[in-house]
Amino acid sequence: MRMLETSFQELVERHRRELRVHCYRMLGSFSESEDLVQETFLRAWRARGDFEGRSSLRTWLYRIATNACLDVLARRPRRVLPQDLGPASAPDVYLPPRTDIPWLQPFPDSLLAGDEPDAEVVARETIELAFLAAVQHLPPRQRAVLILRDVLGWRAAEVAALLETSVASANSALQRARGTLREHLPQRRSDWTRPAAPTPEELELRDRFMAAFERSDVAAIAELLHADARAVMPPYPMWHEGRDTITTALSGSLDKSSASYIGELRLLPTAANRQPAAAFYVRAPGDTEFRAFAVDLLRIEDGRIVEIAAFHAELFGAFGLPLVL
């Protein structure tokens, strides 16, 4: 029995990374995705006698993972970003962080693909943050149908069998999901098949973004932003819209003479959700070290930054980033 369990573990482990990405897409939570993979493997082990090889092991595991995610979604609200809670804030508005809200989380690019089966296919799948944010507006079963059909390429009959419904019902759910998704996607984004990594042009813009922040150069930051750019920083519920509002809000934080000055900045390059990103470290006045502050994901269109999504330092470890410089 022990050898059987070991062999089983070796077989399913080959699919760990892609299943973690699938669970992340379903839940919008990096921290929950690994737990759901473990739950998938546990359920698979318990049901191993029912696997008769009529489908591939990979497909069978995806079925189990999808149902495990649907169980989670049935008992908690969707994950959100600040713009889902209300209108944009004035630059001088401060709202305390909200720990009672399930926030959408980023996914480090370094964990997206490995050497498991179909890794090349998984690497091409949609995972951009704006897509994940839009998916959160779908009811759980519609979310599952959309991801299985439009992201993973399953046939309608396969999805219907997983959800124990008819093909007609599965197709109807897909059409409703696509309609809702279009309502919540950014207007300028129509193609959700991104390259396997940020483009050289995006990385060059990210580097200029980092250099401008390290110089506390608000004017240089403004040059990189689209006129109607958006900036969010969960768990803080306020958010800013428009280049002028964003730079006004930044000015006090970067001005040494201001009471709201946060300190000297150092930034490291990174990437998440197939987007360029930067890790921020702050050396507060009177401190001797630069301490982890936030990871900023950049959405770039037509050579300008259209969205900055800054996430708390709690995920620095997942990115392989040090907490102190």
Coordinates of C-alpha atoms in Angstrom, one line a residue:
M1 CA 0.0 0.0 0.0
R2 CA 2.8 2.4 0.8
M3 CA 4.4 1.9 -2.6
L4 CA 1.0 2.5 -4.2
E5 CA 0.6 5.7 -2.4
T6 CA 4.1 6.9 -3.4
S7 CA 3.4 6.0 -7.1
F8 CA 0.1 7.9 -6.9
Q9 CA 1.8 10.9 -5.4
E10 CA 4.4 11.0 -8.2
L11 CA 1.7 10.8 -10.9
V12 CA -0.4 13.7 -9.5
E13 CA 2.6 15.9 -8.5
R14 CA 3.4 16.4 -12.2
H15 CA 0.2 18.5 -12.4
R16 CA 0.6 20.5 -9.2
R17 CA 1.6 23.8 -10.9
E18 CA -1.1 23.9 -13.5
L19 CA -3.8 22.9 -11.0
R20 CA -2.7 25.7 -8.7
V21 CA -3.1 28.1 -11.6
H22 CA -6.5 26.7 -12.3
C23 CA -7.6 27.0 -8.7
Y24 CA -6.2 30.6 -8.6
R25 CA -8.3 31.5 -11.7
M26 CA -11.4 30.0 -10.1
L27 CA -10.9 31.7 -6.7
G28 CA -8.8 34.8 -7.4
S29 CA -6.7 33.9 -4.3
F30 CA -3.0 32.9 -4.5
S31 CA -3.0 31.9 -0.8
E32 CA -6.0 29.6 -1.2
S33 CA -4.9 28.0 -4.5
E34 CA -2.2 25.8 -2.9
D35 CA -4.7 24.6 -0.2
L36 CA -7.1 23.6 -3.0
V37 CA -4.4 21.7 -4.8
Q38 CA -3.8 19.7 -1.6
E39 CA -7.6 19.2 -1.2
T40 CA -7.7 18.0 -4.8
F41 CA -5.0 15.4 -4.3
L42 CA -6.6 14.2 -1.1
R43 CA -10.0 13.8 -2.9
A44 CA -8.2 12.1 -5.8
W45 CA -6.5 9.6 -3.4
R46 CA -9.8 8.8 -1.7
A47 CA -11.6 8.3 -5.0
R48 CA -8.7 6.5 -6.8
G49 CA -10.8 3.3 -7.1
D50 CA -13.3 5.2 -9.2
F51 CA -10.8 6.3 -11.8
E52 CA -11.2 3.9 -14.6
G53 CA -9.0 5.6 -17.3
R54 CA -11.9 6.7 -19.5
S55 CA -10.4 10.2 -19.4
S56 CA -6.8 11.2 -18.8
L57 CA -5.4 11.6 -15.3
R58 CA -5.0 15.3 -16.0
T59 CA -8.7 15.8 -17.0
W60 CA -9.8 13.8 -13.9
L61 CA -7.8 16.0 -11.6
Y62 CA -9.2 19.1 -13.2
R63 CA -12.7 17.8 -12.5
I64 CA -11.9 17.2 -8.9
A65 CA -10.1 20.6 -8.5
T66 CA -13.1 22.5 -10.2
N67 CA -15.6 20.9 -7.8
A68 CA -13.4 21.6 -4.8
C69 CA -13.3 25.3 -5.9
L70 CA -17.0 25.4 -6.4
D71 CA -17.4 24.1 -2.8
V72 CA -15.3 27.0 -1.6
L73 CA -17.2 29.6 -3.7
A74 CA -20.5 28.4 -2.4
R75 CA -19.6 29.6 1.1
R76 CA -17.8 32.9 0.6
P77 CA -18.2 36.1 -1.4
R78 CA -16.3 36.9 -4.5
R79 CA -12.9 38.5 -4.3
V80 CA -12.7 42.2 -5.2
L81 CA -10.5 45.2 -5.9
P82 CA -11.2 48.7 -4.5
Q83 CA -13.0 49.9 -7.6
D84 CA -15.7 47.2 -7.0
L85 CA -16.6 48.9 -3.7
G86 CA -17.5 52.4 -4.8
P87 CA -16.5 55.5 -6.8
A88 CA -12.9 56.8 -7.1
S89 CA -11.6 58.9 -4.2
A90 CA -10.2 62.4 -4.1
P91 CA -6.4 62.5 -3.7
D92 CA -6.5 63.7 -0.1
V93 CA -9.0 61.0 1.1
Y94 CA -7.6 58.3 3.4
L95 CA -9.6 55.2 4.4
P96 CA -8.2 52.6 6.8
P97 CA -7.4 49.1 5.4
R98 CA -10.3 46.7 5.3
T99 CA -9.5 43.2 6.6
D100 CA -13.1 42.0 6.4
I101 CA -13.1 41.9 2.6
P102 CA -11.7 39.0 0.5
W103 CA -9.3 40.9 -1.8
L104 CA -8.2 39.6 -5.2
Q105 CA -4.5 38.6 -5.1
P106 CA -1.7 38.5 -7.7
F107 CA 0.1 35.3 -8.9
P108 CA 3.9 35.4 -9.2
D109 CA 5.1 34.6 -12.7
S110 CA 7.9 32.4 -11.4
L111 CA 5.2 29.9 -10.2
L112 CA 3.1 29.8 -13.4
A113 CA 4.9 27.1 -15.3
G114 CA 7.4 24.3 -14.9
D115 CA 8.3 21.1 -16.5
E116 CA 5.0 19.3 -16.0
P117 CA 2.9 17.9 -18.9
D118 CA 1.3 20.6 -21.0
A119 CA 3.4 23.3 -19.4
E120 CA 3.7 25.2 -22.7
V121 CA -0.1 25.3 -23.1
V122 CA -0.6 26.4 -19.5
A123 CA 2.0 29.2 -20.0
R124 CA -0.2 30.7 -22.8
E125 CA -3.4 30.7 -20.8
T126 CA -5.1 33.9 -19.7
I127 CA -4.2 35.1 -16.3
E128 CA -3.9 38.9 -16.6
L129 CA -5.2 40.7 -13.5
A130 CA -8.0 42.6 -15.2
F131 CA -9.3 39.3 -16.7
L132 CA -9.3 37.7 -13.2
A133 CA -11.1 40.8 -11.7
A134 CA -13.8 40.5 -14.4
V135 CA -14.1 36.7 -13.8
Q136 CA -14.9 37.4 -10.2
H137 CA -18.3 38.9 -11.3
L138 CA -19.5 35.6 -12.6
P139 CA -21.6 33.2 -10.5
P140 CA -19.5 30.1 -9.6
R141 CA -20.9 27.7 -12.1
Q142 CA -20.7 30.2 -15.0
R143 CA -17.1 31.0 -13.9
A144 CA -16.3 27.3 -14.1
V145 CA -17.8 26.9 -17.5
L146 CA -16.0 30.0 -18.9
I147 CA -12.6 28.9 -17.6
L148 CA -13.0 25.3 -18.7
R149 CA -14.3 26.2 -22.2
D150 CA -12.6 29.4 -23.1
V151 CA -9.3 29.1 -21.2
L152 CA -8.7 25.4 -21.1
G153 CA -10.5 24.5 -24.3
W154 CA -12.7 21.7 -23.0
R155 CA -15.6 20.5 -25.1
A156 CA -19.2 21.4 -24.1
A157 CA -20.0 17.7 -23.4
E158 CA -17.0 17.5 -21.0
V159 CA -18.1 20.5 -19.1
A160 CA -21.7 19.3 -18.9
A161 CA -20.6 16.0 -17.5
L162 CA -18.4 17.7 -14.8
L163 CA -21.3 19.9 -13.7
E164 CA -23.9 17.1 -14.1
T165 CA -26.0 19.2 -16.4
S166 CA -27.0 19.1 -20.1
V167 CA -24.9 20.3 -23.0
A168 CA -27.6 22.9 -23.8
S169 CA -27.4 24.3 -20.2
A170 CA -23.6 24.4 -20.3
N171 CA -23.7 26.3 -23.6
S172 CA -26.3 28.7 -22.2
A173 CA -24.1 29.3 -19.1
L174 CA -21.1 30.0 -21.3
Q175 CA -23.0 32.6 -23.4
R176 CA -24.2 34.4 -20.2
A177 CA -20.7 34.3 -18.8
R178 CA -19.2 35.8 -21.9
G179 CA -21.8 38.6 -21.9
T180 CA -21.1 39.5 -18.2
L181 CA -17.3 39.3 -18.8
R182 CA -17.5 41.8 -21.6
E183 CA -19.3 44.3 -19.3
H184 CA -16.4 44.2 -16.8
L185 CA -13.4 44.0 -19.1
P186 CA -11.4 47.3 -19.7
Q187 CA -12.8 48.9 -22.9
R188 CA -9.4 49.1 -24.6
R189 CA -8.6 45.4 -24.0
S190 CA -10.1 42.9 -26.5
D191 CA -7.4 40.2 -26.9
W192 CA -6.8 38.3 -23.7
T193 CA -4.1 36.0 -25.1
R194 CA -0.9 37.6 -23.8
P195 CA 2.7 36.6 -24.5
A196 CA 4.3 34.1 -22.1
A197 CA 6.1 37.1 -20.5
P198 CA 6.1 40.9 -20.5
T199 CA 7.4 42.4 -23.7
P200 CA 10.7 44.2 -23.9
E201 CA 8.8 47.5 -24.3
E202 CA 6.8 46.8 -21.2
L203 CA 9.9 45.9 -19.2
E204 CA 11.6 49.1 -20.4
L205 CA 8.6 51.2 -19.2
R206 CA 8.6 49.3 -15.9
D207 CA 12.3 50.2 -15.5
R208 CA 11.6 53.9 -16.1
F209 CA 8.7 53.6 -13.6
M210 CA 11.1 52.2 -11.0
A211 CA 13.8 54.8 -11.6
A212 CA 11.3 57.7 -11.3
F213 CA 10.0 56.4 -7.9
E214 CA 13.6 56.0 -6.6
R215 CA 14.2 59.6 -7.6
S216 CA 10.9 60.7 -6.1
D217 CA 10.3 62.3 -9.5
V218 CA 6.5 62.9 -9.7
A219 CA 6.8 64.6 -13.1
A220 CA 8.6 61.6 -14.6
I221 CA 6.0 59.3 -13.1
A222 CA 3.2 61.4 -14.7
E223 CA 4.8 61.1 -18.1
L224 CA 4.4 57.3 -17.9
L225 CA 0.7 57.3 -17.0
H226 CA -2.2 57.3 -19.4
A227 CA -4.5 60.3 -18.8
D228 CA -7.3 58.1 -17.3
A229 CA -5.0 55.7 -15.5
R230 CA -6.2 54.0 -12.3
A231 CA -4.4 53.2 -9.1
V232 CA -5.5 50.8 -6.4
M233 CA -3.9 49.4 -3.3
P234 CA -5.8 46.7 -1.5
P235 CA -6.5 46.3 1.5
Y236 CA -7.0 50.1 1.3
P237 CA -10.5 50.7 -0.1
M238 CA -9.9 54.1 -1.6
W239 CA -8.7 54.3 -5.2
H240 CA -7.6 57.0 -7.6
E241 CA -8.6 57.6 -11.2
G242 CA -6.8 59.9 -13.6
R243 CA -3.1 60.9 -14.0
D244 CA -3.5 64.2 -12.1
T245 CA -5.3 62.6 -9.2
I246 CA -2.7 59.8 -8.9
T247 CA 0.2 62.2 -9.0
T248 CA -1.4 64.6 -6.5
A249 CA -1.9 61.7 -4.1
L250 CA 1.7 60.6 -4.6
S251 CA 3.2 64.0 -4.1
G252 CA 3.0 64.1 -0.3
S253 CA 4.3 60.6 0.1
L254 CA 7.4 61.4 -2.0
D255 CA 8.1 64.9 -0.7
K256 CA 10.6 65.0 2.2
S257 CA 9.2 68.2 3.5
S258 CA 5.6 66.8 3.7
A259 CA 4.1 65.4 6.9
S260 CA 3.0 62.4 4.9
Y261 CA 6.4 61.5 3.5
I262 CA 6.9 57.7 3.8
G263 CA 10.7 57.6 3.3
E264 CA 13.4 56.7 0.7
L265 CA 12.4 54.1 -1.8
R266 CA 14.3 51.1 -3.4
L267 CA 12.6 49.0 -6.1
L268 CA 13.3 45.5 -7.5
P269 CA 11.9 44.2 -10.8
T270 CA 9.5 41.2 -10.7
A271 CA 6.5 40.0 -12.7
A272 CA 3.0 38.6 -11.9
N273 CA 0.0 37.6 -13.9
R274 CA 2.1 37.9 -17.1
Q275 CA 2.5 41.6 -16.3
P276 CA 5.6 43.6 -15.4
A277 CA 5.8 44.4 -11.7
A278 CA 8.0 46.2 -9.2
A279 CA 8.6 45.4 -5.6
F280 CA 8.7 48.5 -3.4
Y281 CA 11.0 48.8 -0.3
V282 CA 10.8 51.8 2.1
R283 CA 13.4 53.2 4.4
A284 CA 11.3 55.3 6.8
P285 CA 12.9 58.4 8.3
G286 CA 15.1 57.3 11.2
D287 CA 15.3 53.7 10.0
T288 CA 18.5 52.0 8.8
E289 CA 17.0 49.4 6.5
F290 CA 14.7 49.3 3.5
R291 CA 11.7 47.2 4.4
A292 CA 9.2 45.4 2.2
F293 CA 6.2 47.6 1.3
A294 CA 4.2 46.5 -1.7
V295 CA 4.3 44.8 -5.1
D296 CA 2.9 47.0 -7.9
L297 CA 1.5 45.3 -11.0
L298 CA 1.4 47.4 -14.1
R299 CA -1.1 47.2 -16.9
I300 CA 0.3 48.8 -20.0
E301 CA -1.4 49.8 -23.2
D302 CA -0.1 51.8 -26.1
G303 CA 3.1 52.7 -24.4
R304 CA 1.5 54.1 -21.2
I305 CA 0.5 52.7 -17.8
V306 CA -3.2 52.4 -17.6
E307 CA -3.4 50.7 -14.2
I308 CA -1.3 50.3 -11.1
A309 CA -2.4 47.6 -8.7
A310 CA -0.3 47.6 -5.5
F311 CA -0.5 44.6 -3.2
H312 CA 0.6 44.4 0.4
A313 CA 4.0 43.0 1.3
E314 CA 2.5 39.8 2.8
L315 CA 3.1 38.0 -0.6
F316 CA 6.8 38.9 -0.9
G317 CA 7.8 35.4 0.2
A318 CA 5.8 33.9 -2.6
F319 CA 7.6 36.1 -5.1
G320 CA 11.0 35.0 -3.7
L321 CA 11.6 38.5 -2.6
P322 CA 13.5 39.4 0.6
L323 CA 11.7 41.3 3.4
V324 CA 14.6 43.6 4.0
L325 CA 17.3 45.2 1.8

